[in-house]
């Protein structure tokens, strides 16, 4: 089993930055992809970014590409999401996720989420 714990969410100003962290624990060996989804009130869950442990390949949604950067620290089983140039959008909960296989469309493991609010 794998447990995921997010941190780093909070309130930021438009144009500011936040850095989210996700620490994986439990049976972390063999995890293939980790990444982030987000969900705003009244909206469906949206893919944000993913990180592949083998080769460090990354993928981003068009809405965050160029502003967000995902990275991983294998030794710490931790994935980060550096969010720059934040836009004044509706508050959203960012969920860390992980899977042992590709594609990263329906991850097997999920964190509880951390809320991100960007004010104008």
Tab-separated table of N, CA, C and O in Angstrom:
chain	number	residue	atom	x	y	z
A	1	UNK	N	0.849	-1.187	0.000
A	1	UNK	CA	0.000	0.000	0.000
A	1	UNK	C	0.885	1.237	0.000
A	1	UNK	O	2.015	1.192	0.479
A	2	UNK	N	0.359	2.328	-0.555
A	2	UNK	CA	1.078	3.585	-0.649
A	2	UNK	C	0.225	4.681	-0.034
A	2	UNK	O	-0.982	4.759	-0.287
A	3	UNK	N	0.861	5.514	0.761
A	3	UNK	CA	0.203	6.678	1.324
A	3	UNK	C	0.868	7.927	0.762
A	3	UNK	O	2.091	7.982	0.634
A	4	UNK	N	0.061	8.925	0.459
A	4	UNK	CA	0.553	10.175	-0.096
A	4	UNK	C	0.124	11.319	0.800
A	4	UNK	O	-1.039	11.391	1.194
A	5	UNK	N	1.063	12.192	1.104
A	5	UNK	CA	0.792	13.320	1.984
A	5	UNK	C	1.223	14.613	1.306
A	5	UNK	O	2.410	14.818	1.057
A	6	UNK	N	0.254	15.481	1.031
A	6	UNK	CA	0.542	16.761	0.403
A	6	UNK	C	0.767	17.844	1.447
A	6	UNK	O	0.231	17.780	2.553
A	7	UNK	N	1.513	18.852	1.047
A	7	UNK	CA	1.709	20.024	1.881
A	7	UNK	C	2.088	21.197	0.986
A	7	UNK	O	2.445	21.013	-0.173
A	8	UNK	N	2.007	22.389	1.529
A	8	UNK	CA	2.436	23.575	0.811
A	8	UNK	C	1.317	24.435	0.264
A	8	UNK	O	1.578	25.522	-0.264
A	9	UNK	N	0.088	23.976	0.358
A	9	UNK	CA	-1.019	24.777	-0.123
A	9	UNK	C	-1.274	25.963	0.787
A	9	UNK	O	-0.747	26.056	1.889
A	10	UNK	N	-2.093	26.865	0.304
A	10	UNK	CA	-2.416	28.044	1.085
A	10	UNK	C	-2.907	29.165	0.210
A	10	UNK	O	-3.443	28.936	-0.877
A	11	UNK	N	-2.708	30.369	0.691
A	11	UNK	CA	-3.158	31.571	-0.009
A	11	UNK	C	-1.979	32.281	-0.645
A	11	UNK	O	-0.941	32.480	-0.010
A	12	UNK	N	-2.149	32.649	-1.889
A	12	UNK	CA	-1.128	33.397	-2.608
A	12	UNK	C	-1.765	34.529	-3.385
A	12	UNK	O	-2.957	34.492	-3.698
A	13	UNK	N	-0.977	35.525	-3.669
A	13	UNK	CA	-1.437	36.634	-4.483
A	13	UNK	C	-1.287	36.304	-5.958
A	13	UNK	O	-0.443	35.495	-6.345
A	14	UNK	N	-2.121	36.911	-6.774
A	14	UNK	CA	-1.987	36.736	-8.213
A	14	UNK	C	-0.584	37.128	-8.644
A	14	UNK	O	-0.060	38.160	-8.227
A	15	UNK	N	0.023	36.298	-9.457
A	15	UNK	CA	1.387	36.527	-9.888
A	15	UNK	C	2.429	35.958	-8.949
A	15	UNK	O	3.619	35.954	-9.278
A	16	UNK	N	1.985	35.471	-7.801
A	16	UNK	CA	2.896	34.907	-6.829
A	16	UNK	C	3.178	33.445	-7.076
A	16	UNK	O	2.836	32.892	-8.126
A	17	UNK	N	3.782	32.816	-6.081
A	17	UNK	CA	4.211	31.426	-6.222
A	17	UNK	C	3.885	30.609	-4.988
A	17	UNK	O	3.802	31.127	-3.873
A	18	UNK	N	3.683	29.340	-5.203
A	18	UNK	CA	3.553	28.356	-4.152
A	18	UNK	C	4.287	27.101	-4.586
A	18	UNK	O	4.393	26.820	-5.780
A	19	UNK	N	4.773	26.360	-3.614
A	19	UNK	CA	5.429	25.097	-3.899
A	19	UNK	C	4.752	23.987	-3.112
A	19	UNK	O	4.771	23.993	-1.879
A	20	UNK	N	4.168	23.051	-3.822
A	20	UNK	CA	3.518	21.917	-3.200
A	20	UNK	C	4.482	20.746	-3.113
A	20	UNK	O	5.324	20.551	-3.996
A	21	UNK	N	4.341	19.977	-2.054
A	21	UNK	CA	5.148	18.782	-1.872
A	21	UNK	C	4.233	17.591	-1.653
A	21	UNK	O	3.153	17.725	-1.072
A	22	UNK	N	4.669	16.444	-2.099
A	22	UNK	CA	3.936	15.206	-1.891
A	22	UNK	C	4.918	14.119	-1.514
A	22	UNK	O	5.773	13.744	-2.327
A	23	UNK	N	4.797	13.621	-0.302
A	23	UNK	CA	5.675	12.577	0.198
A	23	UNK	C	4.952	11.240	0.128
A	23	UNK	O	3.857	11.093	0.682
A	24	UNK	N	5.560	10.293	-0.539
A	24	UNK	CA	5.008	8.949	-0.627
A	24	UNK	C	5.633	8.061	0.436
A	24	UNK	O	6.844	8.092	0.653
A	25	UNK	N	4.817	7.281	1.083
A	25	UNK	CA	5.305	6.351	2.088
A	25	UNK	C	4.637	4.994	1.899
A	25	UNK	O	3.698	4.853	1.125
A	26	UNK	N	5.128	4.016	2.611
A	26	UNK	CA	4.635	2.662	2.437
A	26	UNK	C	5.457	1.945	1.382
A	26	UNK	O	6.672	2.078	1.331
A	27	UNK	N	4.776	1.211	0.516
A	27	UNK	CA	5.454	0.472	-0.540
A	27	UNK	C	5.699	1.380	-1.745
A	27	UNK	O	5.030	1.276	-2.771
A	28	UNK	N	6.667	2.259	-1.609
A	28	UNK	CA	6.943	3.241	-2.653
A	28	UNK	C	7.808	2.697	-3.787
A	28	UNK	O	7.806	3.256	-4.889
A	29	UNK	N	8.540	1.633	-3.523
A	29	UNK	CA	9.370	1.055	-4.571
A	29	UNK	C	8.488	0.519	-5.691
A	29	UNK	O	7.530	-0.204	-5.449
A	30	UNK	N	8.837	0.877	-6.920
A	30	UNK	CA	8.065	0.430	-8.067
A	30	UNK	C	7.056	1.438	-8.586
A	30	UNK	O	6.420	1.192	-9.616
A	31	UNK	N	6.898	2.562	-7.901
A	31	UNK	CA	6.017	3.603	-8.416
A	31	UNK	C	6.559	4.120	-9.736
A	31	UNK	O	7.747	4.388	-9.865
A	32	UNK	N	5.682	4.271	-10.710
A	32	UNK	CA	6.086	4.650	-12.054
A	32	UNK	C	5.865	6.136	-12.328
A	32	UNK	O	6.764	6.839	-12.763
A	33	UNK	N	4.664	6.585	-12.087
A	33	UNK	CA	4.315	7.987	-12.267
A	33	UNK	C	3.751	8.566	-10.982
A	33	UNK	O	3.042	7.894	-10.234
A	34	UNK	N	4.058	9.810	-10.752
A	34	UNK	CA	3.404	10.579	-9.714
A	34	UNK	C	3.030	11.928	-10.298
A	34	UNK	O	3.639	12.383	-11.266
A	35	UNK	N	2.045	12.550	-9.728
A	35	UNK	CA	1.643	13.834	-10.256
A	35	UNK	C	0.533	14.474	-9.470
A	35	UNK	O	0.257	14.104	-8.326
A	36	UNK	N	-0.081	15.435	-10.119
A	36	UNK	CA	-1.074	16.266	-9.459
A	36	UNK	C	-2.322	16.437	-10.305
A	36	UNK	O	-2.253	16.603	-11.525
A	37	UNK	N	-3.467	16.379	-9.641
A	37	UNK	CA	-4.749	16.774	-10.192
A	37	UNK	C	-5.299	17.881	-9.312
A	37	UNK	O	-4.880	18.044	-8.169
A	38	UNK	N	-6.242	18.629	-9.830
A	38	UNK	CA	-6.886	19.645	-9.026
A	38	UNK	C	-8.378	19.661	-9.307
A	38	UNK	O	-8.832	19.242	-10.370
A	39	UNK	N	-9.123	20.155	-8.340
A	39	UNK	CA	-10.567	20.222	-8.477
A	39	UNK	C	-11.090	21.478	-7.798
A	39	UNK	O	-10.832	21.710	-6.619
A	40	UNK	N	-11.803	22.282	-8.566
A	40	UNK	CA	-12.440	23.475	-8.046
A	40	UNK	C	-13.901	23.175	-7.754
A	40	UNK	O	-14.485	22.249	-8.326
A	41	UNK	N	-14.524	23.955	-6.867
A	41	UNK	CA	-15.934	23.722	-6.541
A	41	UNK	C	-16.817	23.737	-7.777
A	41	UNK	O	-16.728	24.643	-8.603
A	42	UNK	N	-17.652	22.729	-7.910
A	42	UNK	CA	-18.564	22.653	-9.030
A	42	UNK	C	-17.949	22.181	-10.331
A	42	UNK	O	-18.634	22.143	-11.359
A	43	UNK	N	-16.683	21.836	-10.313
A	43	UNK	CA	-16.014	21.390	-11.519
A	43	UNK	C	-15.440	19.994	-11.334
A	43	UNK	O	-15.244	19.526	-10.219
A	44	UNK	N	-15.176	19.353	-12.450
A	44	UNK	CA	-14.602	18.023	-12.415
A	44	UNK	C	-13.107	18.084	-12.148
A	44	UNK	O	-12.459	19.111	-12.336
A	45	UNK	N	-12.581	16.985	-11.702
A	45	UNK	CA	-11.165	16.883	-11.447
A	45	UNK	C	-10.378	17.094	-12.733
A	45	UNK	O	-10.746	16.578	-13.793
A	46	UNK	N	-9.289	17.825	-12.637
A	46	UNK	CA	-8.496	18.203	-13.799
A	46	UNK	C	-7.041	17.782	-13.615
A	46	UNK	O	-6.437	18.022	-12.569
A	47	UNK	N	-6.494	17.188	-14.636
A	47	UNK	CA	-5.075	16.840	-14.622
A	47	UNK	C	-4.228	18.102	-14.653
A	47	UNK	O	-4.519	19.042	-15.393
A	48	UNK	N	-3.169	18.115	-13.860
A	48	UNK	CA	-2.278	19.267	-13.803
A	48	UNK	C	-0.899	18.932	-14.350
A	48	UNK	O	-0.419	19.562	-15.289
A	49	UNK	N	-0.249	17.942	-13.759
A	49	UNK	CA	1.107	17.603	-14.165
A	49	UNK	C	1.462	16.213	-13.678
A	49	UNK	O	0.902	15.723	-12.695
A	50	UNK	N	2.402	15.581	-14.356
A	50	UNK	CA	2.878	14.272	-13.943
A	50	UNK	C	4.385	14.185	-14.091
A	50	UNK	O	4.989	14.909	-14.892
A	51	UNK	N	4.960	13.293	-13.319
A	51	UNK	CA	6.404	13.077	-13.314
A	51	UNK	C	6.663	11.584	-13.371
A	51	UNK	O	6.111	10.825	-12.578
A	52	UNK	N	7.503	11.168	-14.303
A	52	UNK	CA	7.860	9.758	-14.448
A	52	UNK	C	9.212	9.505	-13.814
A	52	UNK	O	10.205	10.141	-14.179
A	53	UNK	N	9.252	8.604	-12.877
A	53	UNK	CA	10.487	8.357	-12.145
A	53	UNK	C	11.595	7.829	-13.042
A	53	UNK	O	12.758	8.172	-12.863
A	54	UNK	N	11.242	6.999	-14.007
A	54	UNK	CA	12.227	6.473	-14.946
A	54	UNK	C	12.405	7.471	-16.076
A	54	UNK	O	11.519	7.632	-16.927
A	55	UNK	N	13.549	8.150	-16.073
A	55	UNK	CA	13.860	9.118	-17.107
A	55	UNK	C	13.413	10.532	-16.804
A	55	UNK	O	13.736	11.460	-17.545
A	56	UNK	N	12.660	10.713	-15.739
A	56	UNK	CA	12.214	12.036	-15.288
A	56	UNK	C	11.383	12.773	-16.324
A	56	UNK	O	11.420	14.007	-16.409
A	57	UNK	N	10.637	12.047	-17.128
A	57	UNK	CA	9.763	12.684	-18.099
A	57	UNK	C	8.631	13.414	-17.386
A	57	UNK	O	8.141	12.967	-16.350
A	58	UNK	N	8.228	14.526	-17.935
A	58	UNK	CA	7.162	15.329	-17.348
A	58	UNK	C	6.069	15.598	-18.363
A	58	UNK	O	6.288	15.556	-19.576
A	59	UNK	N	4.893	15.892	-17.845
A	59	UNK	CA	3.761	16.233	-18.690
A	59	UNK	C	2.937	17.279	-17.961
A	59	UNK	O	2.818	17.231	-16.728
A	60	UNK	N	2.363	18.212	-18.717
A	60	UNK	CA	1.601	19.294	-18.130
A	60	UNK	C	0.319	19.530	-18.909
A	60	UNK	O	0.267	19.320	-20.124
A	61	UNK	N	-0.684	19.987	-18.211
A	61	UNK	CA	-1.869	20.450	-18.899
A	61	UNK	C	-1.560	21.785	-19.560
A	61	UNK	O	-0.674	22.525	-19.118
A	62	UNK	N	-2.290	22.097	-20.611
A	62	UNK	CA	-2.051	23.348	-21.322
A	62	UNK	C	-2.280	24.569	-20.435
A	62	UNK	O	-1.641	25.601	-20.621
A	63	UNK	N	-3.166	24.447	-19.477
A	63	UNK	CA	-3.507	25.579	-18.638
A	63	UNK	C	-2.381	25.998	-17.694
A	63	UNK	O	-2.374	27.132	-17.217
A	64	UNK	N	-1.445	25.100	-17.419
A	64	UNK	CA	-0.374	25.421	-16.481
A	64	UNK	C	1.002	25.383	-17.120
A	64	UNK	O	1.988	25.781	-16.481
A	65	UNK	N	1.081	24.921	-18.329
A	65	UNK	CA	2.363	24.781	-19.005
A	65	UNK	C	3.068	26.129	-19.113
A	65	UNK	O	2.475	27.129	-19.504
A	66	UNK	N	4.339	26.139	-18.738
A	66	UNK	CA	5.110	27.365	-18.744
A	66	UNK	C	5.093	28.100	-17.424
A	66	UNK	O	5.926	28.992	-17.205
A	67	UNK	N	4.156	27.746	-16.547
A	67	UNK	CA	4.055	28.395	-15.245
A	67	UNK	C	4.359	27.440	-14.094
A	67	UNK	O	4.902	27.857	-13.077
A	68	UNK	N	3.984	26.182	-14.260
A	68	UNK	CA	4.203	25.179	-13.227
A	68	UNK	C	5.339	24.252	-13.631
A	68	UNK	O	5.534	23.970	-14.818
A	69	UNK	N	6.064	23.765	-12.640
A	69	UNK	CA	7.145	22.822	-12.874
A	69	UNK	C	7.047	21.685	-11.878
A	69	UNK	O	6.992	21.919	-10.671
A	70	UNK	N	7.028	20.471	-12.374
A	70	UNK	CA	6.985	19.303	-11.508
A	70	UNK	C	8.364	18.659	-11.487
A	70	UNK	O	9.062	18.612	-12.498
A	71	UNK	N	8.761	18.178	-10.332
A	71	UNK	CA	10.051	17.530	-10.181
A	71	UNK	C	9.951	16.468	-9.100
A	71	UNK	O	8.979	16.427	-8.341
A	72	UNK	N	10.955	15.614	-9.034
A	72	UNK	CA	10.932	14.551	-8.055
A	72	UNK	C	12.281	14.331	-7.406
A	72	UNK	O	13.322	14.562	-8.018
A	73	UNK	N	12.243	13.901	-6.165
A	73	UNK	CA	13.435	13.536	-5.408
A	73	UNK	C	13.274	12.071	-5.049
A	73	UNK	O	12.554	11.726	-4.116
A	74	UNK	N	13.950	11.210	-5.792
A	74	UNK	CA	13.768	9.777	-5.620
A	74	UNK	C	14.184	9.304	-4.228
A	74	UNK	O	13.538	8.443	-3.638
A	75	UNK	N	15.279	9.865	-3.718
A	75	UNK	CA	15.781	9.459	-2.415
A	75	UNK	C	14.777	9.740	-1.307
A	75	UNK	O	14.750	9.037	-0.297
A	76	UNK	N	13.961	10.754	-1.492
A	76	UNK	CA	12.978	11.132	-0.487
A	76	UNK	C	11.559	10.713	-0.851
A	76	UNK	O	10.627	11.005	-0.098
A	77	UNK	N	11.407	10.044	-1.990
A	77	UNK	CA	10.086	9.633	-2.479
A	77	UNK	C	9.116	10.802	-2.468
A	77	UNK	O	7.968	10.680	-2.030
A	78	UNK	N	9.589	11.922	-2.957
A	78	UNK	CA	8.821	13.155	-2.903
A	78	UNK	C	8.731	13.805	-4.277
A	78	UNK	O	9.720	13.871	-5.007
A	79	UNK	N	7.558	14.279	-4.604
A	79	UNK	CA	7.324	15.032	-5.824
A	79	UNK	C	6.927	16.449	-5.449
A	79	UNK	O	6.167	16.663	-4.500
A	80	UNK	N	7.436	17.404	-6.209
A	80	UNK	CA	7.165	18.804	-5.957
A	80	UNK	C	6.430	19.414	-7.139
A	80	UNK	O	6.588	18.992	-8.278
A	81	UNK	N	5.643	20.413	-6.850
A	81	UNK	CA	4.998	21.191	-7.892
A	81	UNK	C	5.252	22.660	-7.606
A	81	UNK	O	4.658	23.232	-6.684
A	82	UNK	N	6.161	23.242	-8.363
A	82	UNK	CA	6.452	24.663	-8.234
A	82	UNK	C	5.470	25.426	-9.100
A	82	UNK	O	5.452	25.263	-10.320
A	83	UNK	N	4.662	26.248	-8.478
A	83	UNK	CA	3.626	26.994	-9.176
A	83	UNK	C	3.996	28.470	-9.180
A	83	UNK	O	3.995	29.122	-8.134
A	84	UNK	N	4.314	28.976	-10.344
A	84	UNK	CA	4.670	30.373	-10.511
A	84	UNK	C	3.613	31.098	-11.337
A	84	UNK	O	2.820	30.476	-12.037
A	85	UNK	N	3.641	32.412	-11.246
A	85	UNK	CA	2.695	33.244	-11.996
A	85	UNK	C	1.259	32.780	-11.788
A	85	UNK	O	0.500	32.596	-12.736
A	86	UNK	N	0.902	32.609	-10.545
A	86	UNK	CA	-0.430	32.123	-10.218
A	86	UNK	C	-1.500	33.102	-10.679
A	86	UNK	O	-1.346	34.314	-10.550
A	87	UNK	N	-2.572	32.546	-11.191
A	87	UNK	CA	-3.682	33.343	-11.688
A	87	UNK	C	-4.797	33.402	-10.651
A	87	UNK	O	-4.990	32.459	-9.881
A	88	UNK	N	-5.555	34.506	-10.625
A	88	UNK	CA	-6.659	34.640	-9.668
A	88	UNK	C	-7.848	33.782	-10.078
A	88	UNK	O	-8.832	34.281	-10.620
A	89	UNK	N	-7.758	32.516	-9.806
A	89	UNK	CA	-8.809	31.576	-10.144
A	89	UNK	C	-9.562	31.152	-8.894
A	89	UNK	O	-9.175	31.473	-7.773
A	90	UNK	N	-10.633	30.427	-9.102
A	90	UNK	CA	-11.390	29.908	-7.977
A	90	UNK	C	-10.512	28.956	-7.166
A	90	UNK	O	-9.652	28.273	-7.723
A	91	UNK	N	-10.705	28.908	-5.856
A	91	UNK	CA	-9.917	27.994	-5.038
A	91	UNK	C	-10.054	26.561	-5.531
A	91	UNK	O	-11.124	26.144	-5.969
A	92	UNK	N	-8.969	25.834	-5.469
A	92	UNK	CA	-8.979	24.452	-5.910
A	92	UNK	C	-8.188	23.595	-4.943
A	92	UNK	O	-7.221	24.047	-4.341
A	93	UNK	N	-8.620	22.363	-4.806
A	93	UNK	CA	-7.882	21.398	-4.016
A	93	UNK	C	-6.951	20.634	-4.945
A	93	UNK	O	-7.391	20.074	-5.953
A	94	UNK	N	-5.689	20.639	-4.615
A	94	UNK	CA	-4.697	19.912	-5.397
A	94	UNK	C	-4.439	18.559	-4.756
A	94	UNK	O	-4.089	18.472	-3.576
A	95	UNK	N	-4.623	17.519	-5.542
A	95	UNK	CA	-4.454	16.158	-5.062
A	95	UNK	C	-3.189	15.544	-5.643
A	95	UNK	O	-2.988	15.564	-6.857
A	96	UNK	N	-2.362	15.008	-4.788
A	96	UNK	CA	-1.228	14.221	-5.230
A	96	UNK	C	-1.708	12.823	-5.589
A	96	UNK	O	-2.624	12.289	-4.960
A	97	UNK	N	-1.090	12.237	-6.591
A	97	UNK	CA	-1.481	10.905	-7.019
A	97	UNK	C	-0.265	10.117	-7.482
A	97	UNK	O	0.776	10.684	-7.806
A	98	UNK	N	-0.415	8.808	-7.511
A	98	UNK	CA	0.681	7.939	-7.916
A	98	UNK	C	0.131	6.668	-8.534
A	98	UNK	O	-0.981	6.236	-8.232
A	99	UNK	N	0.932	6.070	-9.397
A	99	UNK	CA	0.545	4.829	-10.035
A	99	UNK	C	1.785	3.994	-10.308
A	99	UNK	O	2.903	4.520	-10.349
A	100	UNK	N	1.564	2.722	-10.514
A	100	UNK	CA	2.669	1.803	-10.800
A	100	UNK	C	2.790	1.484	-12.283
A	100	UNK	O	3.734	0.818	-12.694
A	101	UNK	N	1.847	1.944	-13.078
A	101	UNK	CA	1.873	1.707	-14.512
A	101	UNK	C	1.458	2.964	-15.267
A	101	UNK	O	0.889	3.892	-14.694
A	102	UNK	N	1.737	2.961	-16.565
A	102	UNK	CA	1.261	4.004	-17.461
A	102	UNK	C	-0.010	3.510	-18.152
A	102	UNK	O	-0.206	2.293	-18.258
A	103	UNK	N	-0.853	4.387	-18.649
A	103	UNK	CA	-0.757	5.838	-18.622
A	103	UNK	C	-1.251	6.425	-17.308
A	103	UNK	O	-1.912	5.755	-16.519
A	104	UNK	N	-0.931	7.673	-17.090
A	104	UNK	CA	-1.291	8.359	-15.852
A	104	UNK	C	-2.653	9.025	-16.024
A	104	UNK	O	-2.777	10.253	-16.040
A	105	UNK	N	-3.669	8.189	-16.187
A	105	UNK	CA	-5.023	8.687	-16.377
A	105	UNK	C	-5.955	8.337	-15.225
A	105	UNK	O	-6.927	9.048	-14.972
A	106	UNK	N	-5.681	7.254	-14.556
A	106	UNK	CA	-6.493	6.820	-13.424
A	106	UNK	C	-5.577	6.251	-12.352
A	106	UNK	O	-5.514	5.037	-12.154
A	107	UNK	N	-4.860	7.120	-11.652
A	107	UNK	CA	-3.885	6.666	-10.659
A	107	UNK	C	-4.509	5.812	-9.561
A	107	UNK	O	-5.669	6.011	-9.186
A	108	UNK	N	-3.721	4.909	-9.035
A	108	UNK	CA	-4.202	3.993	-8.014
A	108	UNK	C	-4.194	4.595	-6.615
A	108	UNK	O	-4.977	4.183	-5.756
A	109	UNK	N	-3.312	5.552	-6.388
A	109	UNK	CA	-3.137	6.111	-5.058
A	109	UNK	C	-3.368	7.612	-5.064
A	109	UNK	O	-2.955	8.320	-5.986
A	110	UNK	N	-4.015	8.081	-4.007
A	110	UNK	CA	-4.375	9.496	-3.903
A	110	UNK	C	-4.115	10.027	-2.513
A	110	UNK	O	-4.303	9.328	-1.516
A	111	UNK	N	-3.682	11.275	-2.458
A	111	UNK	CA	-3.582	11.959	-1.193
A	111	UNK	C	-4.897	12.610	-0.835
A	111	UNK	O	-5.876	12.557	-1.594
A	112	UNK	N	-4.942	13.232	0.316
A	112	UNK	CA	-6.166	13.878	0.782
A	112	UNK	C	-6.377	15.261	0.195
A	112	UNK	O	-7.484	15.793	0.250
A	113	UNK	N	-5.330	15.840	-0.360
A	113	UNK	CA	-5.443	17.129	-1.017
A	113	UNK	C	-4.996	18.292	-0.159
A	113	UNK	O	-5.023	18.226	1.067
A	114	UNK	N	-4.589	19.349	-0.818
A	114	UNK	CA	-4.230	20.593	-0.158
A	114	UNK	C	-4.818	21.739	-0.970
A	114	UNK	O	-4.726	21.760	-2.194
A	115	UNK	N	-5.464	22.666	-0.294
A	115	UNK	CA	-6.175	23.722	-0.992
A	115	UNK	C	-5.242	24.858	-1.391
A	115	UNK	O	-4.375	25.282	-0.618
A	116	UNK	N	-5.469	25.357	-2.586
A	116	UNK	CA	-4.726	26.499	-3.104
A	116	UNK	C	-5.711	27.596	-3.462
A	116	UNK	O	-6.651	27.376	-4.230
A	117	UNK	N	-5.494	28.766	-2.904
A	117	UNK	CA	-6.342	29.918	-3.170
A	117	UNK	C	-5.474	31.063	-3.660
A	117	UNK	O	-4.471	31.400	-3.033
A	118	UNK	N	-5.866	31.649	-4.766
A	118	UNK	CA	-5.124	32.767	-5.340
A	118	UNK	C	-6.032	33.978	-5.374
A	118	UNK	O	-7.092	33.959	-6.004
A	119	UNK	N	-5.631	35.031	-4.708
A	119	UNK	CA	-6.420	36.248	-4.643
A	119	UNK	C	-5.920	37.255	-5.662
A	119	UNK	O	-4.755	37.252	-6.058
A	120	UNK	N	-6.812	38.144	-6.061
A	120	UNK	CA	-6.456	39.171	-7.020
A	120	UNK	C	-5.839	40.368	-6.333
A	120	UNK	O	-5.904	40.509	-5.107
